[in-house]
Tab-separated table of C-alpha atoms in Angstrom:
chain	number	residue	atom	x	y	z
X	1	UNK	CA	89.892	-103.456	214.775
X	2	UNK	CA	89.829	-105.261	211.530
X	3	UNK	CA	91.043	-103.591	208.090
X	4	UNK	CA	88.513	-103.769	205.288
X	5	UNK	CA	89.764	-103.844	201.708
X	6	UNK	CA	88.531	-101.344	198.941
X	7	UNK	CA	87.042	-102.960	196.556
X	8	UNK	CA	86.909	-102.942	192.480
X	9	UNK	CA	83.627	-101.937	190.635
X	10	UNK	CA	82.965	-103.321	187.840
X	11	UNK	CA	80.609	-103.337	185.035
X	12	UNK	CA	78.850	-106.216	183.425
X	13	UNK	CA	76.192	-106.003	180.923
X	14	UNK	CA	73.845	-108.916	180.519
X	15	UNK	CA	73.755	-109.011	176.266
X	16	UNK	CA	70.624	-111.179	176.700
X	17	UNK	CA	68.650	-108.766	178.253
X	18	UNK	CA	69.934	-105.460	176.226
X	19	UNK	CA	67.921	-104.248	173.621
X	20	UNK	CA	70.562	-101.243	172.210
X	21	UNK	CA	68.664	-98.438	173.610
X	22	UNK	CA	72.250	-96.766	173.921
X	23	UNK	CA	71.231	-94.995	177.133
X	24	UNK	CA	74.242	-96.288	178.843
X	25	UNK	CA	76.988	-94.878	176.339
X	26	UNK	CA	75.278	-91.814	176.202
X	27	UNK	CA	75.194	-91.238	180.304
X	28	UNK	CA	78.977	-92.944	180.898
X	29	UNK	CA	80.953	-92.305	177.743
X	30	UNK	CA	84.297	-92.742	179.717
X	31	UNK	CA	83.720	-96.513	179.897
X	32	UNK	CA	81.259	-97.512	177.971
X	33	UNK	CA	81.001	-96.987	173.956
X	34	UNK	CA	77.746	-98.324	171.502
X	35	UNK	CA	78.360	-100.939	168.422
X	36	UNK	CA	76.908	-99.803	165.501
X	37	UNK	CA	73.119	-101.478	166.529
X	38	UNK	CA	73.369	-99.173	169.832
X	39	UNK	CA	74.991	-102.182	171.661
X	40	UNK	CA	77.149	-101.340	174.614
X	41	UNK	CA	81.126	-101.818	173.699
X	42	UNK	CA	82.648	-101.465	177.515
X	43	UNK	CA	85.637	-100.148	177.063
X	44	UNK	CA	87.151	-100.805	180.554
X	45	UNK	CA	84.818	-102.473	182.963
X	46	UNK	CA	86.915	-101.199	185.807
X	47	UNK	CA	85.376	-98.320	187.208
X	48	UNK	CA	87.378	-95.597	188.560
X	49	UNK	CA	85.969	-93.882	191.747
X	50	UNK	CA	85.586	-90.253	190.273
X	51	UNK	CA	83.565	-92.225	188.182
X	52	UNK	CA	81.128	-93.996	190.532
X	53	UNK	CA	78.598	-91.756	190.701
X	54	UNK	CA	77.856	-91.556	187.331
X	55	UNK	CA	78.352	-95.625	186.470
X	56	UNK	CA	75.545	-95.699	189.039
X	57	UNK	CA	73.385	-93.612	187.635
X	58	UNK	CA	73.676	-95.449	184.068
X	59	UNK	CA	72.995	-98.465	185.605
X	60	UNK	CA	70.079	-97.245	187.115
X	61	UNK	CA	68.525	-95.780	183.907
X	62	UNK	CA	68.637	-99.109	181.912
X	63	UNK	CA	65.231	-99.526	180.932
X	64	UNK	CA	65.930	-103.106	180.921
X	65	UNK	CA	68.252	-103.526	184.056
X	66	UNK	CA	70.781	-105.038	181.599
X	67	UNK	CA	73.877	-102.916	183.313
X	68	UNK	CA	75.401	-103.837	186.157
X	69	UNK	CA	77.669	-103.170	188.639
X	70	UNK	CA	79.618	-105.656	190.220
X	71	UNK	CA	82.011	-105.910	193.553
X	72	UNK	CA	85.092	-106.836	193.219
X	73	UNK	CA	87.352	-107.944	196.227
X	74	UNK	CA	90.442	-106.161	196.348
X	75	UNK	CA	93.443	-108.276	196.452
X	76	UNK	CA	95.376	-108.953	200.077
X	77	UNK	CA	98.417	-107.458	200.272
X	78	UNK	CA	101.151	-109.495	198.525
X	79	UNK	CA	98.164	-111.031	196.645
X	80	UNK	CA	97.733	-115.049	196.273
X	81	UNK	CA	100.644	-117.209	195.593
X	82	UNK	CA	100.663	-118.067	191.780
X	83	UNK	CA	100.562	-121.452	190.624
X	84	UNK	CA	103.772	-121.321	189.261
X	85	UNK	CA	105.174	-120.427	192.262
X	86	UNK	CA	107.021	-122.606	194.560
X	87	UNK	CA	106.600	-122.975	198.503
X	88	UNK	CA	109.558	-124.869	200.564
């Protein structure tokens, strides 16, 4: 039976395609804060799981799709050797 990971939401917001409506900031406030032209300021793209629900629903009520949210792979266990690291 093989293990799956969890895995890391994210959001992204594609600048070229916002126009500042602010919609997003208004419906996730937790993560996601407005410059002063309405621009979204994430505050921590990382979305928290009691929090899915709702980044969902922000994303879907972009009016111009600029919001995102992204998968992130979960690291394996012991993540990925660094580069500094030496192997024998």
């Amino acid at each position: 039976m093989a293990m799956t990971r969890a895995r890391t939401r994210v959001l992204a917001v594609d600048f070229a395609a916002c126009d500042g409506h602010g919609l997003c900031a208004e419906l996730l406030p937790e993560l996601i804060g407005s410059d002063e032209w309405g621009y979204p300021v994430l505050r921590d793209p990382k979305v928290p799981a009691d929090l899915l629900v709702h980044a969902r629903r922000a994303v879907a009520a972009c009016p111009v799709m600029a919001l995102r949210l992204d998968r992130v792979p979960a690291p394996a266990p012991g993540g990925p050797p660094s580069r500094t690291s030496r192997h024998p």
